PDB file of C-alpha atoms in Angstrom:
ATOM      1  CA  UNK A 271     -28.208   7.915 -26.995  1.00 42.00           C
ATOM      2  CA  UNK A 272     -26.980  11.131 -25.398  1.00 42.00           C
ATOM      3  CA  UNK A 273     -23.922  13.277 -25.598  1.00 42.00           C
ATOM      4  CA  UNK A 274     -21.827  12.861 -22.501  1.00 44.00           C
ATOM      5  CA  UNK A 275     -19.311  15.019 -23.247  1.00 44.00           C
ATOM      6  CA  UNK A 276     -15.658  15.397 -24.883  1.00 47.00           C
ATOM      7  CA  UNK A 277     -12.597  12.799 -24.431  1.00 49.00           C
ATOM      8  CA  UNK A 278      -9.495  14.437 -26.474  1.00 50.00           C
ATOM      9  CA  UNK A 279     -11.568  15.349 -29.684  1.00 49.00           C
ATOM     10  CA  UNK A 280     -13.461  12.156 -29.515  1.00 50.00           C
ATOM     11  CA  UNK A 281     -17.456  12.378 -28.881  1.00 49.00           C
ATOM     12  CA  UNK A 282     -18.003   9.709 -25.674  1.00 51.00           C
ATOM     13  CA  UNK A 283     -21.420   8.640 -25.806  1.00 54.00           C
ATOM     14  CA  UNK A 284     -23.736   6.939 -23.218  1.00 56.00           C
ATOM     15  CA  UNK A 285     -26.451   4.140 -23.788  1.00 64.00           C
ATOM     16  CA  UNK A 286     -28.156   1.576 -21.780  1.00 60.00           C
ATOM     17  CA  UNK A 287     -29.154  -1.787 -22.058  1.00 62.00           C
ATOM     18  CA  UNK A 288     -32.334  -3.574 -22.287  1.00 60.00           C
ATOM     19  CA  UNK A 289     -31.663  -3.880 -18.621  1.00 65.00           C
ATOM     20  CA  UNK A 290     -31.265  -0.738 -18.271  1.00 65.00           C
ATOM     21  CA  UNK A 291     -27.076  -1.059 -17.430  1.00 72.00           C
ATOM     22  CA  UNK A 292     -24.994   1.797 -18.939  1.00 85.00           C
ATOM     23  CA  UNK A 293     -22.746   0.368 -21.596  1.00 84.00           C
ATOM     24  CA  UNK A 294     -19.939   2.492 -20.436  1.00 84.00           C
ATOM     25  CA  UNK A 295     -20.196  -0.380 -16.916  1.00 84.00           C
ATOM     26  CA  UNK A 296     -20.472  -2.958 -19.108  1.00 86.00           C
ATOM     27  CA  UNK A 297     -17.113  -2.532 -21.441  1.00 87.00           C
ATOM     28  CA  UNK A 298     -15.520  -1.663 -17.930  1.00 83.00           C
ATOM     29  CA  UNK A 299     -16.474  -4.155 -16.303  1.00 85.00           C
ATOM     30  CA  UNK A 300     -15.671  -6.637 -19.493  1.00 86.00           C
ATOM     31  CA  UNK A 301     -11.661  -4.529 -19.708  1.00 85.00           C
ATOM     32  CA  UNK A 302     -11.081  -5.364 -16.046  1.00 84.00           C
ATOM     33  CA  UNK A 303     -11.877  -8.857 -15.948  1.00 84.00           C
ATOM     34  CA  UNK A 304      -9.472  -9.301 -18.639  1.00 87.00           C
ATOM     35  CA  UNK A 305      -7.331  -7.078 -17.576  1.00 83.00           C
ATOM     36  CA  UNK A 306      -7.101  -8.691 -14.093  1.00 82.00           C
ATOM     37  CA  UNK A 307      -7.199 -12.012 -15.024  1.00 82.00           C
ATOM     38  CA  UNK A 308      -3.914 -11.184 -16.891  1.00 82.00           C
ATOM     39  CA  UNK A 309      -2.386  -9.328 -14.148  1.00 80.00           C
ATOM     40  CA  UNK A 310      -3.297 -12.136 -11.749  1.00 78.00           C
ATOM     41  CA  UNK A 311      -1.390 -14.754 -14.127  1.00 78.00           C
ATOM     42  CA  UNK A 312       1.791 -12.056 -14.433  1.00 78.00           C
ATOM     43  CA  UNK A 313       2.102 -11.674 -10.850  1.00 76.00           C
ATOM     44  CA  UNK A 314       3.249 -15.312 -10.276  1.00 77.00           C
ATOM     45  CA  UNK A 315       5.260 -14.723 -12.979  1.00 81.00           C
ATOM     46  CA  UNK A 316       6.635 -12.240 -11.012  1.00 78.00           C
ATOM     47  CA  UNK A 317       6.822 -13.389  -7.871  1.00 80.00           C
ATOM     48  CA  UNK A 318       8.878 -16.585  -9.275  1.00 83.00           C
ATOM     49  CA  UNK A 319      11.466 -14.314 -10.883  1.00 83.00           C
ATOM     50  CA  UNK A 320      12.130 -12.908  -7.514  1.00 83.00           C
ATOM     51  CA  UNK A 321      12.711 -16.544  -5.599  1.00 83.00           C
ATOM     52  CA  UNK A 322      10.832 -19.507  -7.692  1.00 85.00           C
ATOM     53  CA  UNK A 323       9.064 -20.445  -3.898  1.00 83.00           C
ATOM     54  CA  UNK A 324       7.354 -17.475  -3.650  1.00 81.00           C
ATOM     55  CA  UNK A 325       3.396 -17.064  -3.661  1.00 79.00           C
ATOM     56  CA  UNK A 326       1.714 -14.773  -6.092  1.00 76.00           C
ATOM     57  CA  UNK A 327       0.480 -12.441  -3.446  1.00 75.00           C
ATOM     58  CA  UNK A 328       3.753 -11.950  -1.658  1.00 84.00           C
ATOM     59  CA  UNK A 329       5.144 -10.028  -4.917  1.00 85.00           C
ATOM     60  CA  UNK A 330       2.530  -7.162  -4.366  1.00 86.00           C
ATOM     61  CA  UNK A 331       3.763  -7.223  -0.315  1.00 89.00           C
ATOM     62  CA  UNK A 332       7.347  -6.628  -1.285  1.00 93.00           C
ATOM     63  CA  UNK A 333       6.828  -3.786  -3.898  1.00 92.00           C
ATOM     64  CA  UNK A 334       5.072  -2.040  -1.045  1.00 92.00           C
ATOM     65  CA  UNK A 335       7.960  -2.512   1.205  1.00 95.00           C
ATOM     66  CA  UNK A 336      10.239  -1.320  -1.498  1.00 95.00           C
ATOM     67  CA  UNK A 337       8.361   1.623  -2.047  1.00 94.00           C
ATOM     68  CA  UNK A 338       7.726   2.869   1.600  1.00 94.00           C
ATOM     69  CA  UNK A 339      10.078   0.907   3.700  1.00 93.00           C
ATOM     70  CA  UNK A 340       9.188  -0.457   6.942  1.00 93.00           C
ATOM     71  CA  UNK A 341       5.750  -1.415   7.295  1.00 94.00           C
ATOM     72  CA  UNK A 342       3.515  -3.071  10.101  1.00 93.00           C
ATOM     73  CA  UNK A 343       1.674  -6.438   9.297  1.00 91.00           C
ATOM     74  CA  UNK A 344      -1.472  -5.353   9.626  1.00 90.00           C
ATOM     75  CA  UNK A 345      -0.682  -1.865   6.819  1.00 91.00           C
ATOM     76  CA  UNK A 346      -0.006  -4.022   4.671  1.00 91.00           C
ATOM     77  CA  UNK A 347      -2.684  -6.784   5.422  1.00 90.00           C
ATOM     78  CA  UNK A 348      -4.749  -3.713   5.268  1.00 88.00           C
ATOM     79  CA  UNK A 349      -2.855  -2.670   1.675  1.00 85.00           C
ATOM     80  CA  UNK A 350      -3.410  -6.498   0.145  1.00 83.00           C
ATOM     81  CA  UNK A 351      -6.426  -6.741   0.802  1.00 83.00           C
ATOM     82  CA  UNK A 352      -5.810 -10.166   3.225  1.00 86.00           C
ATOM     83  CA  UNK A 353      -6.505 -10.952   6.638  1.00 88.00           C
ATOM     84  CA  UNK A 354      -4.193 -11.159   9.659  1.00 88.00           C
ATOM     85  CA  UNK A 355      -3.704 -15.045   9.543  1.00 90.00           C
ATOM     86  CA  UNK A 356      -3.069 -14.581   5.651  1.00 89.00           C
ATOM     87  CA  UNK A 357      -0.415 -11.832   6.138  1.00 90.00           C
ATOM     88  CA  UNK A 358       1.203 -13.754   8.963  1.00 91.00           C
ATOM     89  CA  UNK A 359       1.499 -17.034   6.977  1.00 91.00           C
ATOM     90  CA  UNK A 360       2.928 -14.549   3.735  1.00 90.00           C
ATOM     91  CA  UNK A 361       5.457 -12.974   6.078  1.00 93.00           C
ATOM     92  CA  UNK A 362       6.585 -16.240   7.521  1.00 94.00           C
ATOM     93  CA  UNK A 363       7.428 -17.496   4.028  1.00 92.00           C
ATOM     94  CA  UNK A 364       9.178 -14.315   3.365  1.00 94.00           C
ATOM     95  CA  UNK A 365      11.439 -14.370   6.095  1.00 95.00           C
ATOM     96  CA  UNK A 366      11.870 -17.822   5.480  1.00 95.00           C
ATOM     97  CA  UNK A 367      13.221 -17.066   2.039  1.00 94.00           C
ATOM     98  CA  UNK A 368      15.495 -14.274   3.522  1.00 95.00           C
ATOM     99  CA  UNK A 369      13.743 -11.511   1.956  1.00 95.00           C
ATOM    100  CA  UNK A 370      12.530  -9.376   4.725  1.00 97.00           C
ATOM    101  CA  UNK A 371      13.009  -9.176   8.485  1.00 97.00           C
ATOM    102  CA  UNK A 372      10.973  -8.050  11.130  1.00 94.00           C
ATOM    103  CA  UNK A 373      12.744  -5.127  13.835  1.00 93.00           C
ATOM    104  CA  UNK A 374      10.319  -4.033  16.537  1.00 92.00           C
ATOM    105  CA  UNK A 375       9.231  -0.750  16.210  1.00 90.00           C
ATOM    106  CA  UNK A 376      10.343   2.223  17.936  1.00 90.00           C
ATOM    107  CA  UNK A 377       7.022   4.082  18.240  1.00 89.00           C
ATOM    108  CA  UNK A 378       5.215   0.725  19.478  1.00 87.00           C
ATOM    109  CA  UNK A 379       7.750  -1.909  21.119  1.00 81.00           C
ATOM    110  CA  UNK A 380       4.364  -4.439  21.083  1.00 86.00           C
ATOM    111  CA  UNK A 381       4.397  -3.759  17.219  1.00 87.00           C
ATOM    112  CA  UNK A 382       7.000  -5.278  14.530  1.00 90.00           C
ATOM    113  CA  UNK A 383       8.018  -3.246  11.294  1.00 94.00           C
ATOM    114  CA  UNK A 384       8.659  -5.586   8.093  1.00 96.00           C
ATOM    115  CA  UNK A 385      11.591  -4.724   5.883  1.00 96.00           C
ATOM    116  CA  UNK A 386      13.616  -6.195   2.960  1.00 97.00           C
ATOM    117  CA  UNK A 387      16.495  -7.408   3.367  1.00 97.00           C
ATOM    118  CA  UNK A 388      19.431  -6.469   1.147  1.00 97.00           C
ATOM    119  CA  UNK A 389      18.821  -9.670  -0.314  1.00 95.00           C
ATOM    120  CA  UNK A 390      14.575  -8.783  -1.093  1.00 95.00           C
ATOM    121  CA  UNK A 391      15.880  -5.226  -2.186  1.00 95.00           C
ATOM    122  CA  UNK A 392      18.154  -6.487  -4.573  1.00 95.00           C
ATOM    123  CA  UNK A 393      15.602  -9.170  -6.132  1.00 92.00           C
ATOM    124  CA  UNK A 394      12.697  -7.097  -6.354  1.00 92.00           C
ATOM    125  CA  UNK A 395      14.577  -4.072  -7.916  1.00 93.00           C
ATOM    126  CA  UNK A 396      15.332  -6.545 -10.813  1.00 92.00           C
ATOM    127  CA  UNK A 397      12.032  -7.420 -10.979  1.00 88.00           C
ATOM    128  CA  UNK A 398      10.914  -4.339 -11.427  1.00 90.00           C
ATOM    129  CA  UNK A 399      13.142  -2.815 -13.441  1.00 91.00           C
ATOM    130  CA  UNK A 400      12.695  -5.453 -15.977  1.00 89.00           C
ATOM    131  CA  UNK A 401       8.553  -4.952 -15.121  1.00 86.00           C
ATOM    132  CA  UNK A 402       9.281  -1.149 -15.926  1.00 89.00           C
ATOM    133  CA  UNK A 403      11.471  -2.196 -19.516  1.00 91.00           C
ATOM    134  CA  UNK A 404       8.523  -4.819 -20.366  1.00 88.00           C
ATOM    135  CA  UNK A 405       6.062  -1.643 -20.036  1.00 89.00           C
ATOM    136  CA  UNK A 406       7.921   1.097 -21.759  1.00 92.00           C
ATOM    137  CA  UNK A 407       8.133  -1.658 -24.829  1.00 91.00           C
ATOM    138  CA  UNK A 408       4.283  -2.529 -24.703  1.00 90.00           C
ATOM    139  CA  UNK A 409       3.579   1.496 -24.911  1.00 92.00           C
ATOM    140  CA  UNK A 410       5.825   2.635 -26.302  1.00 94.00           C
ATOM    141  CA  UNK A 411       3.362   3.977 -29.154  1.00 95.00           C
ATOM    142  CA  UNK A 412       1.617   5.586 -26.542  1.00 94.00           C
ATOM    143  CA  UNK A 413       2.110   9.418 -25.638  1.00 94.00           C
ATOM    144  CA  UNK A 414       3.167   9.978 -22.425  1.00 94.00           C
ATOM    145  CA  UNK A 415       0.692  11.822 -21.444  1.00 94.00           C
ATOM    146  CA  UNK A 416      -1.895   8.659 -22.101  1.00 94.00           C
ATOM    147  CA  UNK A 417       0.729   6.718 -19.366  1.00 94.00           C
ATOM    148  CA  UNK A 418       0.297   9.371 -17.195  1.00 94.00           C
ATOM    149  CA  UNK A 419      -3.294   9.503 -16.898  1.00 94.00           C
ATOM    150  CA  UNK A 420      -3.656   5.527 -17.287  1.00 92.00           C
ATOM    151  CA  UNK A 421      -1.466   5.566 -13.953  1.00 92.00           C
ATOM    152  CA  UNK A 422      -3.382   8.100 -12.312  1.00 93.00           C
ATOM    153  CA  UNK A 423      -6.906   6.744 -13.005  1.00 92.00           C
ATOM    154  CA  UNK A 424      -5.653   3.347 -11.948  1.00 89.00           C
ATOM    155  CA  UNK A 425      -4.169   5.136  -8.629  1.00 89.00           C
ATOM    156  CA  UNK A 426      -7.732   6.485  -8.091  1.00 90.00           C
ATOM    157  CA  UNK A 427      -9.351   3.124  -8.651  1.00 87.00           C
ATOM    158  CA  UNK A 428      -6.575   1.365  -5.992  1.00 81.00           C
ATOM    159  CA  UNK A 429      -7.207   4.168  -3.509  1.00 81.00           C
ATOM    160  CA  UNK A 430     -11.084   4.228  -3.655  1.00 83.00           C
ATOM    161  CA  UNK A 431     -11.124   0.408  -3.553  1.00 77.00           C
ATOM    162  CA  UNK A 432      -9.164   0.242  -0.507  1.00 69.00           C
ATOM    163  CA  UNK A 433     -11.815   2.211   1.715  1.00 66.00           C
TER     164      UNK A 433
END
């Protein structure tokens, strides 16, 4: 075992396996696959609380559009993670449900932007507001500061899987 370095006062350690894997990897790699396992079985939850026909995946597609407004299909196919036929299928159901609309848009007339809908706005911000009171509860013995970085090293994650 070797020093690493420092972590808020706390000595982090490094030590491989038998195979040679750093154990550091192997609790991460344990932490997520909880951790997204949960998250996958929250996000219906969530997407049902905005309109009980929604899809799992569409939840994640209207936070974005909450969060950045109009959006082309293929951004946020891009975004998701999904392909084109995927996205189409999503955005169909969507519209469907009266949640967003599609307006062509002005810098491309071939290209469509896809917005909520007063209706979508107004579901999803309850959704998320009562997302954002669930979280405050769950940390609430955390210091903010711990939130902070949790959100930024999760932002990093997000950005560097997306490339």
């Amino acid at each position: 075992m070797h020093e690493d370095g420092n972590d808020g006062g706390r000595r982090v350690e490094s030590d491989t396996s038998p195979s040679g894997v750093d154990r550091e990897f192997l609790s991460l790699e344990r932490e997520l696959t909880v951790l997204l396992r949960r998250a996958r079985a929250n996000q219906g939850e969530m997407a049902r609380e905005v309109h009980p026909d929604l899809e799992s995946a569409a939840y994640g597609l209207l936070v974005r559009l909450d969060e950045l407004g109009g959006q082309r299909a293929t951004e946020l196919a891009a975004y998701i993670g999904v392909g084109k036929a995927t996205m189409s299928r999503q955005l169909r159901a969507l519209e469907d449900l009266g949640l967003v609309v599609r307006e062509p848009d002005p810098a491309d007339g071939r290209a469509w932007l896809i917005h909520l809908t007063e209706e979508g706005r107004g579901r999803v911000g309850k959704v998320r507001e009562a997302r954002r009171a669930r979280y405050v509860n769950q940390l609430a013995h955390w210091d903010r500061g711990e939130v902070a970085e949790l959100a930024r090293l999760l932002h990093q994650l997000n950005r560097q899987m997306e490339s």
